[in-house]
GROMACS .gro file of C-alpha atoms in nm:
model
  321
    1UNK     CA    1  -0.428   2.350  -0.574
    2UNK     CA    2  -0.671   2.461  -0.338
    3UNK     CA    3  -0.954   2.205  -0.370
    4UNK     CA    4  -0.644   1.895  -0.409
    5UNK     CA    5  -0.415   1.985  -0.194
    6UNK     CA    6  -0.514   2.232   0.077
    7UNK     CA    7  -0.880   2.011   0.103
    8UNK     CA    8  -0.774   1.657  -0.025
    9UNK     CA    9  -1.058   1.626  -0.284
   10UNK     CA   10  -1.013   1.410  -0.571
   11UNK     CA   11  -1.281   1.576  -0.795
   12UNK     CA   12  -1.288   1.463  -1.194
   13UNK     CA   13  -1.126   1.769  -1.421
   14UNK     CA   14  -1.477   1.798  -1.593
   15UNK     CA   15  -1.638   1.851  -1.247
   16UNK     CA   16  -1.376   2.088  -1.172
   17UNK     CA   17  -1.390   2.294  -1.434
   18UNK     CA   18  -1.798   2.326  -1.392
   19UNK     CA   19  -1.699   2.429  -1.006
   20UNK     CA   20  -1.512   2.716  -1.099
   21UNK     CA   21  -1.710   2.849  -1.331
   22UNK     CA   22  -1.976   2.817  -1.037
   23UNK     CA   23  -1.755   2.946  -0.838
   24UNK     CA   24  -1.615   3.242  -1.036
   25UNK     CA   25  -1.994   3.369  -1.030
   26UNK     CA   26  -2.002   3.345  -0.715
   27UNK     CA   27  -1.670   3.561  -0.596
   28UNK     CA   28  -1.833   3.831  -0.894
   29UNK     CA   29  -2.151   3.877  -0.700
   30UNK     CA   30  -2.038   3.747  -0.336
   31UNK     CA   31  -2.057   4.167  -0.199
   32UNK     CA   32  -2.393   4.245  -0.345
   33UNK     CA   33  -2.620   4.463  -0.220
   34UNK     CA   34  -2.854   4.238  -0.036
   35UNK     CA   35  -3.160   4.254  -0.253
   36UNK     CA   36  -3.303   3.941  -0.366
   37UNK     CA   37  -3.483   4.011  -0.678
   38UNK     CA   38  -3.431   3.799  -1.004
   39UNK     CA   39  -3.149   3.849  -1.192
   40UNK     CA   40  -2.994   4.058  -0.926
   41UNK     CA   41  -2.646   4.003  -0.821
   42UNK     CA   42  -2.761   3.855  -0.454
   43UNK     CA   43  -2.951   3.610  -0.672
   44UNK     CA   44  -2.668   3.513  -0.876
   45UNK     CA   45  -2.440   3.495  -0.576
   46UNK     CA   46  -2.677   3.272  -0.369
   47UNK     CA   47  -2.763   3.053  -0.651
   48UNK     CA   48  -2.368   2.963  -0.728
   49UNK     CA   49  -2.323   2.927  -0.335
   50UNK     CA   50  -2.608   2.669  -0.349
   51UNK     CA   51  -2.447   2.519  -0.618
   52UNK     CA   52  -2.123   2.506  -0.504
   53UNK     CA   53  -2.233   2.376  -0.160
   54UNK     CA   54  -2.389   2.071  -0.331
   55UNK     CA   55  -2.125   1.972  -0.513
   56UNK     CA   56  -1.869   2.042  -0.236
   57UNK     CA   57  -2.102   1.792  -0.021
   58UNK     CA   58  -2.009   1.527  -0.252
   59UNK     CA   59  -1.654   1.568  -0.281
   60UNK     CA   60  -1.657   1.600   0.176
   61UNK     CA   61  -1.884   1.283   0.164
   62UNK     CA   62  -1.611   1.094  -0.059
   63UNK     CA   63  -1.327   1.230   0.147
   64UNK     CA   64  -1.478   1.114   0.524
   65UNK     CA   65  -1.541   0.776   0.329
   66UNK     CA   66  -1.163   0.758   0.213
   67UNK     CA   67  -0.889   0.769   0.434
   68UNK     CA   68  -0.613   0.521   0.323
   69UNK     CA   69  -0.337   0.600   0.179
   70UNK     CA   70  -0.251   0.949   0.279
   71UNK     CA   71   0.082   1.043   0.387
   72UNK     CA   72  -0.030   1.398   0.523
   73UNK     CA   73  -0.277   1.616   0.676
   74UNK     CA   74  -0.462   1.906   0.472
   75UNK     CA   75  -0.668   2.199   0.609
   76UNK     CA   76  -0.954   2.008   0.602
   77UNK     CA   77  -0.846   1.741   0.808
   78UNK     CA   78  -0.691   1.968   1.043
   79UNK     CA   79  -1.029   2.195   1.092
   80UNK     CA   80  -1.187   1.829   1.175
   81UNK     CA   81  -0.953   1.713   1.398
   82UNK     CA   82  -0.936   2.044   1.588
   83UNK     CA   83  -1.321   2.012   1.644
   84UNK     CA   84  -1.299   1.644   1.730
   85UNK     CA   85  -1.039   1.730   2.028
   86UNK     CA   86  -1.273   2.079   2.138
   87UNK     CA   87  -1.539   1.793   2.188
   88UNK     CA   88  -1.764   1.874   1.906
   89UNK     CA   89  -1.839   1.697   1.572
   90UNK     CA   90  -1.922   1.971   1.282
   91UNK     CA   91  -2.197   1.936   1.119
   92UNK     CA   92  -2.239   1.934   0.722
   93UNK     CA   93  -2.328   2.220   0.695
   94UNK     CA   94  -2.018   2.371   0.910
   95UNK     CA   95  -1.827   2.181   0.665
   96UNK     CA   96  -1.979   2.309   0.361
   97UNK     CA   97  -1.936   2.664   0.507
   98UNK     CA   98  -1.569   2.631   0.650
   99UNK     CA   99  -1.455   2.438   0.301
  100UNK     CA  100  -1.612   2.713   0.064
  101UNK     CA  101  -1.389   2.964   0.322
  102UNK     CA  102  -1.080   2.809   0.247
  103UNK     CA  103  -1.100   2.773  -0.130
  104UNK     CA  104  -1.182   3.187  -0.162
  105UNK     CA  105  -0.911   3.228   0.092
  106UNK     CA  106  -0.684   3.005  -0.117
  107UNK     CA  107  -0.813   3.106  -0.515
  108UNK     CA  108  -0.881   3.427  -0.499
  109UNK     CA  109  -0.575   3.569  -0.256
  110UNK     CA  110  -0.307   3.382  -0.442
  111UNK     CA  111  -0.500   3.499  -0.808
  112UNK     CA  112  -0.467   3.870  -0.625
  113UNK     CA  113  -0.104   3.819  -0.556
  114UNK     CA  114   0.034   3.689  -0.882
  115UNK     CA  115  -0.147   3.947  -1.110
  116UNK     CA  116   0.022   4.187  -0.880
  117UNK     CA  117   0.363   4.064  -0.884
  118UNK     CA  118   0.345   3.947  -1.313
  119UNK     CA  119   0.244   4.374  -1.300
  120UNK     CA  120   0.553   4.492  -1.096
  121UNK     CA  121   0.741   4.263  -1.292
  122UNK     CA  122   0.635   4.469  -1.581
  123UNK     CA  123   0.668   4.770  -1.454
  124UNK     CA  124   1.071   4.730  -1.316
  125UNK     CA  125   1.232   4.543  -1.556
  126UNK     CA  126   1.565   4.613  -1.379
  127UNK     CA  127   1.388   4.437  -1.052
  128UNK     CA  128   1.320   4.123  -1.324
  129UNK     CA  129   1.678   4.119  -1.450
  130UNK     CA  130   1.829   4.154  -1.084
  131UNK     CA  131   1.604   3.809  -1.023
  132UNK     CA  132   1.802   3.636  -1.340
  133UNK     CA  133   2.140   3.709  -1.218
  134UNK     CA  134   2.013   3.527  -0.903
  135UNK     CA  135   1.876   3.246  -1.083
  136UNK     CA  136   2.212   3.222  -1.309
  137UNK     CA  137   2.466   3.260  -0.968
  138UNK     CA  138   2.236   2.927  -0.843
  139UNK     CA  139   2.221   2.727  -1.123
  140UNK     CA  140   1.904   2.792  -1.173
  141UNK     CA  141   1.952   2.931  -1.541
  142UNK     CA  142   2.228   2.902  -1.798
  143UNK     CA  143   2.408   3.245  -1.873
  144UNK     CA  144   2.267   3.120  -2.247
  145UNK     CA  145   1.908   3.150  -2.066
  146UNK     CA  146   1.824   2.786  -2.070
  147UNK     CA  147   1.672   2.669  -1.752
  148UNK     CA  148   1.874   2.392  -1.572
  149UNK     CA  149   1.674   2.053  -1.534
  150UNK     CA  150   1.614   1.962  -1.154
  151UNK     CA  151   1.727   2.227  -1.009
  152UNK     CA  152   1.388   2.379  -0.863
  153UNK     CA  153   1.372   2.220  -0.496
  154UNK     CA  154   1.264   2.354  -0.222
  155UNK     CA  155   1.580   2.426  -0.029
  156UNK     CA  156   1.696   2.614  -0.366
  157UNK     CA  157   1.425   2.839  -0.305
  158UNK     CA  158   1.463   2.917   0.011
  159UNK     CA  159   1.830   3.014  -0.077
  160UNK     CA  160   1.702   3.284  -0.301
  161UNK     CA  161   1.704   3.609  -0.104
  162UNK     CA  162   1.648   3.846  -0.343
  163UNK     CA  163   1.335   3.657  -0.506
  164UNK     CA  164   1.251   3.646  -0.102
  165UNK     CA  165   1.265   4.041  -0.086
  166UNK     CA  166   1.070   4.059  -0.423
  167UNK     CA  167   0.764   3.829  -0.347
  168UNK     CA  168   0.756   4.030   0.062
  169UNK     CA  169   0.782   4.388  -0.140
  170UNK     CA  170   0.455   4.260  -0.362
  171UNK     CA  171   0.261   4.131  -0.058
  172UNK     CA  172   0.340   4.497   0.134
  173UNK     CA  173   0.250   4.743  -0.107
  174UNK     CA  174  -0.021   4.508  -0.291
  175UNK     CA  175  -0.203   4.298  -0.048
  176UNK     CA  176  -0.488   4.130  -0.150
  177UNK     CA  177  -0.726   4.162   0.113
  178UNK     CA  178  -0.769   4.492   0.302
  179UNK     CA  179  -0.774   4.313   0.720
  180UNK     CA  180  -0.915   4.113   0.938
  181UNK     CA  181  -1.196   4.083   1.221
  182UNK     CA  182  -1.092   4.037   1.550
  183UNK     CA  183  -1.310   3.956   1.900
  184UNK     CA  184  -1.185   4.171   2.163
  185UNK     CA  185  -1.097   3.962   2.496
  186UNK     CA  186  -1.048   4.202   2.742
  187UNK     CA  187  -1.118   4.568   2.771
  188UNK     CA  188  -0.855   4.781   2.672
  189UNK     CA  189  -0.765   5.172   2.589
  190UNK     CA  190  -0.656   5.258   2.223
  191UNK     CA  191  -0.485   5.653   2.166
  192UNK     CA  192  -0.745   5.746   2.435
  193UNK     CA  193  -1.021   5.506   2.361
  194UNK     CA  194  -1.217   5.232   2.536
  195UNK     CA  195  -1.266   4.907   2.375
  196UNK     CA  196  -1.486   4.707   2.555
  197UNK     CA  197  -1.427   4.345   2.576
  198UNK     CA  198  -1.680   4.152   2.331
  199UNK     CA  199  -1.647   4.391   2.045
  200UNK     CA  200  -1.562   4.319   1.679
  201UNK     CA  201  -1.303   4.528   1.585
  202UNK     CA  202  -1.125   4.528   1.228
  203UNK     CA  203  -0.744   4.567   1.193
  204UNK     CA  204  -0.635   4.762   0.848
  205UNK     CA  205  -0.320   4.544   0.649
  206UNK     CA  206  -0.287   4.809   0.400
  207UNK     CA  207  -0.352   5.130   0.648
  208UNK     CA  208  -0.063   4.950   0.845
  209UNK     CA  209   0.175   4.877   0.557
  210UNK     CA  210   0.069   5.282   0.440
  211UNK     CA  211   0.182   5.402   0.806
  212UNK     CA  212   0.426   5.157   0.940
  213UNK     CA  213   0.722   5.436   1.063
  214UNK     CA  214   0.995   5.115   0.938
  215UNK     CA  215   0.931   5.131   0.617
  216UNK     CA  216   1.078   5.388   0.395
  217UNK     CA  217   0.916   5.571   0.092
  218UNK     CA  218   0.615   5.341   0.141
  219UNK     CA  219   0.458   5.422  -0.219
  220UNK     CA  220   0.832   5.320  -0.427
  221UNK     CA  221   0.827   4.945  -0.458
  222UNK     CA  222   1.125   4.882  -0.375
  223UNK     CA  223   1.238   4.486  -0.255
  224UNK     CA  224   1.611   4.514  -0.144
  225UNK     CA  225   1.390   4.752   0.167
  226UNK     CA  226   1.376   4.387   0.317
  227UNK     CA  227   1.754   4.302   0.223
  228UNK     CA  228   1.921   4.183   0.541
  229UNK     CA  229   2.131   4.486   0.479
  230UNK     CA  230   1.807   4.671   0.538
  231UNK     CA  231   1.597   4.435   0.714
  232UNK     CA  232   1.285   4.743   0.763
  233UNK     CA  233   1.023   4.439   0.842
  234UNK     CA  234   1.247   4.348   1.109
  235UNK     CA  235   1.148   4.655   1.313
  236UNK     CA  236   0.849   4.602   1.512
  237UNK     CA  237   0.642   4.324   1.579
  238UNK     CA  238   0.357   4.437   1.382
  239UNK     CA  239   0.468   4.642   1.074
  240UNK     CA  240   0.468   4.385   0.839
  241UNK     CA  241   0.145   4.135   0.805
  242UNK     CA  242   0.067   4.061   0.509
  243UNK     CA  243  -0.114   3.719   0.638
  244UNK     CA  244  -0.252   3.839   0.920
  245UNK     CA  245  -0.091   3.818   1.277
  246UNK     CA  246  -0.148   3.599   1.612
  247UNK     CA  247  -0.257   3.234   1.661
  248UNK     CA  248  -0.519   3.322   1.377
  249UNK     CA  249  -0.244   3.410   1.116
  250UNK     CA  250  -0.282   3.293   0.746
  251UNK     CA  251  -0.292   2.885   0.757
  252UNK     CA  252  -0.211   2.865   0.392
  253UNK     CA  253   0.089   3.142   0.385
  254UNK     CA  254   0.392   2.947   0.329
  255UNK     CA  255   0.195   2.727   0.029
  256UNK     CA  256   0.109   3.106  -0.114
  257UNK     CA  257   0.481   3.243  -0.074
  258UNK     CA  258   0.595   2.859  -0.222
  259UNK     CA  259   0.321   2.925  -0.544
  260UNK     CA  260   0.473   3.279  -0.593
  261UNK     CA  261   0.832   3.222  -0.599
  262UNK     CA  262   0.774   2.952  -0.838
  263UNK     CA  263   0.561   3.132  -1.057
  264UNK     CA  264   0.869   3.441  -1.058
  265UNK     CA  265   1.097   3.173  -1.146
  266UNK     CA  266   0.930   3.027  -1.438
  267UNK     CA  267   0.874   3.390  -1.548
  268UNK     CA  268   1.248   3.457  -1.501
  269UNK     CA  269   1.368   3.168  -1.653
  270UNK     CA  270   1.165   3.063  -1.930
  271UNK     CA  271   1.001   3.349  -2.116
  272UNK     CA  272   0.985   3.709  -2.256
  273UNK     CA  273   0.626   3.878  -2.184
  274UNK     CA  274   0.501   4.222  -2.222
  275UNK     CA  275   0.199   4.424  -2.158
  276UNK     CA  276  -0.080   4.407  -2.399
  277UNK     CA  277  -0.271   4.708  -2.370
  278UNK     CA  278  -0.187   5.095  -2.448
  279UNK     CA  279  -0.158   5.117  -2.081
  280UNK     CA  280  -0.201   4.962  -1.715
  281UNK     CA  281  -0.537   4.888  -1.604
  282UNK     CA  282  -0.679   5.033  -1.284
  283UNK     CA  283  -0.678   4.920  -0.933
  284UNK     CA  284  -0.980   4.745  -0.792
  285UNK     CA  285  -0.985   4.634  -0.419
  286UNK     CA  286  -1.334   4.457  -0.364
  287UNK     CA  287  -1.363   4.148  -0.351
  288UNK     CA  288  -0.984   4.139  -0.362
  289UNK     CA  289  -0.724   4.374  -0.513
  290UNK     CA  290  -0.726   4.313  -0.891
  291UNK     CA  291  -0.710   4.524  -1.216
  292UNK     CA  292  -1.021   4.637  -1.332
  293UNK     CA  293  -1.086   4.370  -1.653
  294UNK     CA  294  -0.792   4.227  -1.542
  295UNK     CA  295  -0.406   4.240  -1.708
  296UNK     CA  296  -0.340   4.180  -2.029
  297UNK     CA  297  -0.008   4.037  -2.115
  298UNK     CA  298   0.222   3.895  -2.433
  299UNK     CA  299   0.416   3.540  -2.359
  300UNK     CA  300   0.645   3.419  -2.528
  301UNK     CA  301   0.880   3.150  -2.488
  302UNK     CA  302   1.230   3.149  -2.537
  303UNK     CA  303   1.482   3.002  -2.747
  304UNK     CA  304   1.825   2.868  -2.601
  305UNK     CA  305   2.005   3.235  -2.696
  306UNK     CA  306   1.684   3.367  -2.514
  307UNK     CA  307   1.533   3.500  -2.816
  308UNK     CA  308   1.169   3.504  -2.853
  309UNK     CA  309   0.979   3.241  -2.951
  310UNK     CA  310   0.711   3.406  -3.190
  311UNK     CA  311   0.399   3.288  -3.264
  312UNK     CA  312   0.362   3.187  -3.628
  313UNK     CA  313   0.068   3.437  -3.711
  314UNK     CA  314   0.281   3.706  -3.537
  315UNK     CA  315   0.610   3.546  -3.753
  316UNK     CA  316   0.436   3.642  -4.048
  317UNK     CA  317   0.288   3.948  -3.926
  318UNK     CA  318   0.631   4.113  -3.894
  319UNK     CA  319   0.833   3.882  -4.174
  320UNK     CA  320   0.987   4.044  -4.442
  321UNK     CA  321   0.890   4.032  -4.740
   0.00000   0.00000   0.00000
């Protein structure tokens, strides 16, 4: 999604799935320590950078060289266009660097977000059945648990409040990334401190989410806290920020929130899955928030009485004989 429809590359699937190998190397190693010895992660990580560069080159070469036909802007074209009107052309290079930026914004955020929610989902199974009896009251799913043809549009979603609540409640107490980095443009005091204009200063999602005075019970996950009944993000200008804040405020957030409600909805709707392992995995935050070896989880599809759909090695497994 990132590299078709946030950049507008048209890259073969067996180039594609060489990239992200490359670039899965690179996201392991990309907060090394910065020693460069041979087989040392800073190595690794600059090696799959160079890699990745010269194969995004290719794919930014094609694009320049093929305009017709588009019906839309991406993020690409956007970052070009905003240069062209500031007066100045970026270079390859800027390209290169800006495009690698927006696919680990893009990959590795969203990849964050939806281990984290398929987890809670896990974890509050009342939470998962409360987002069926939505589905069902919009048509979305048969009472028999068959999911309704066409029904999945975009103004559907938007009418789901309580799969709304769900996806905000996973972005506040799970966000991916920890903040941001900020220029300071004027001088200014802070609980008795002087920030001089020209600073770098780094504002703390998580610390703010952890502290926010709105929010209630800030360790329960709890989504009906942004109900309208409750509304607790609604308090404040700057409680809630999950995608950052200001004119420099998450460009892809709504395509995120879109991929995550859809994902909950095809959980919802069309299968049974459980966790895999003895118990949950722990909590990593660097690069982004992700279990440790990552989530192991049982799918399994479903039947039109919503009965599992076993494998047929785990049919046997548990026939009777």
């Amino acid at each position: 999604m990132a590299i078709r429809v946030l950049l507008g590359f048209s890259i073969p699937e067996e180039d594609l799935g060489h990239l992200f190998e490359v670039y899965q190397q690179f996201v392991e190693n990309v907060f090394s320590l910065p020693v460069d010895l041979p087989f040392s992660g800073y190595r690794r990580g600059i090696q799959a950078r160079q890699t990745l560069q010269k194969g995004l080159e290719k794919a930014i070469r094609e694009k320049l060289q093929c305009t017709q036909g588009k019906d839309y802007s991406d993020a690409l074209d956007l970052l070009i266009e905003s240069s062209k009107e500031h007066g100045k052309e970026m270079t390859m290079q800027e390209l290169k660097d800006g495009t690698l930026e927006l696919i680990f914004a893009a990959y590795a955020t969203t990849a964050s977000a939806s281990t984290s929610l398929i987890m809670q989902l896990l974890k509050h199974p009342t939470v998962l059945e409360k987002l069926r009896e939505e589905l069902r009251a919009h048509g979305i799913l048969h009472s028999g648990g068959c999911p309704c043809e066409g029904t999945l549009r975009l103004d559907t979603l938007s009418g789901l409040r309580y799969l709304d609540c769900v996806i905000k409640e996973v972005m506040r107490l799970f966000t991916p990334i920890s903040g941001g980095y900020r220029t300071v443009l004027q001088t200014f005091e802070l609980d008795g401190f002087q920030i001089p204009k020209g600073w770098s200063v780094m504002y703390s999602i998580r610390d703010t989410h952890d502290t926010a005075p709105v929010f209630k019970d800030v360790n329960v996950f709890d989504p009906d806290r942004f109900s309208q009944a409750r509304s607790e993000d609604k308090d404040g200008r700057f409680h809630y920020l999950p995608f950052g804040g200001g004119v420099r405020t998450c460009l892809g957030k709504h395509l995120a929130k879109l991929f995550l409600k859809v994902l909950a909805v095809e959980l919802a709707s069309t299968s049974r899955f459980e966790l895999a392992s003895r118990t949950f995995p722990r909590i990593t935050l660097v690069p982004v928030l992700h279990p440790v070896d990552g989530l192991s989880v049982k799918f399994f599809g479903l039947d039109s009485n919503q009965n599992k759909i076993l494998p047929e090695t785990e049919a046997m497994l548990s026939a009777t004989v």
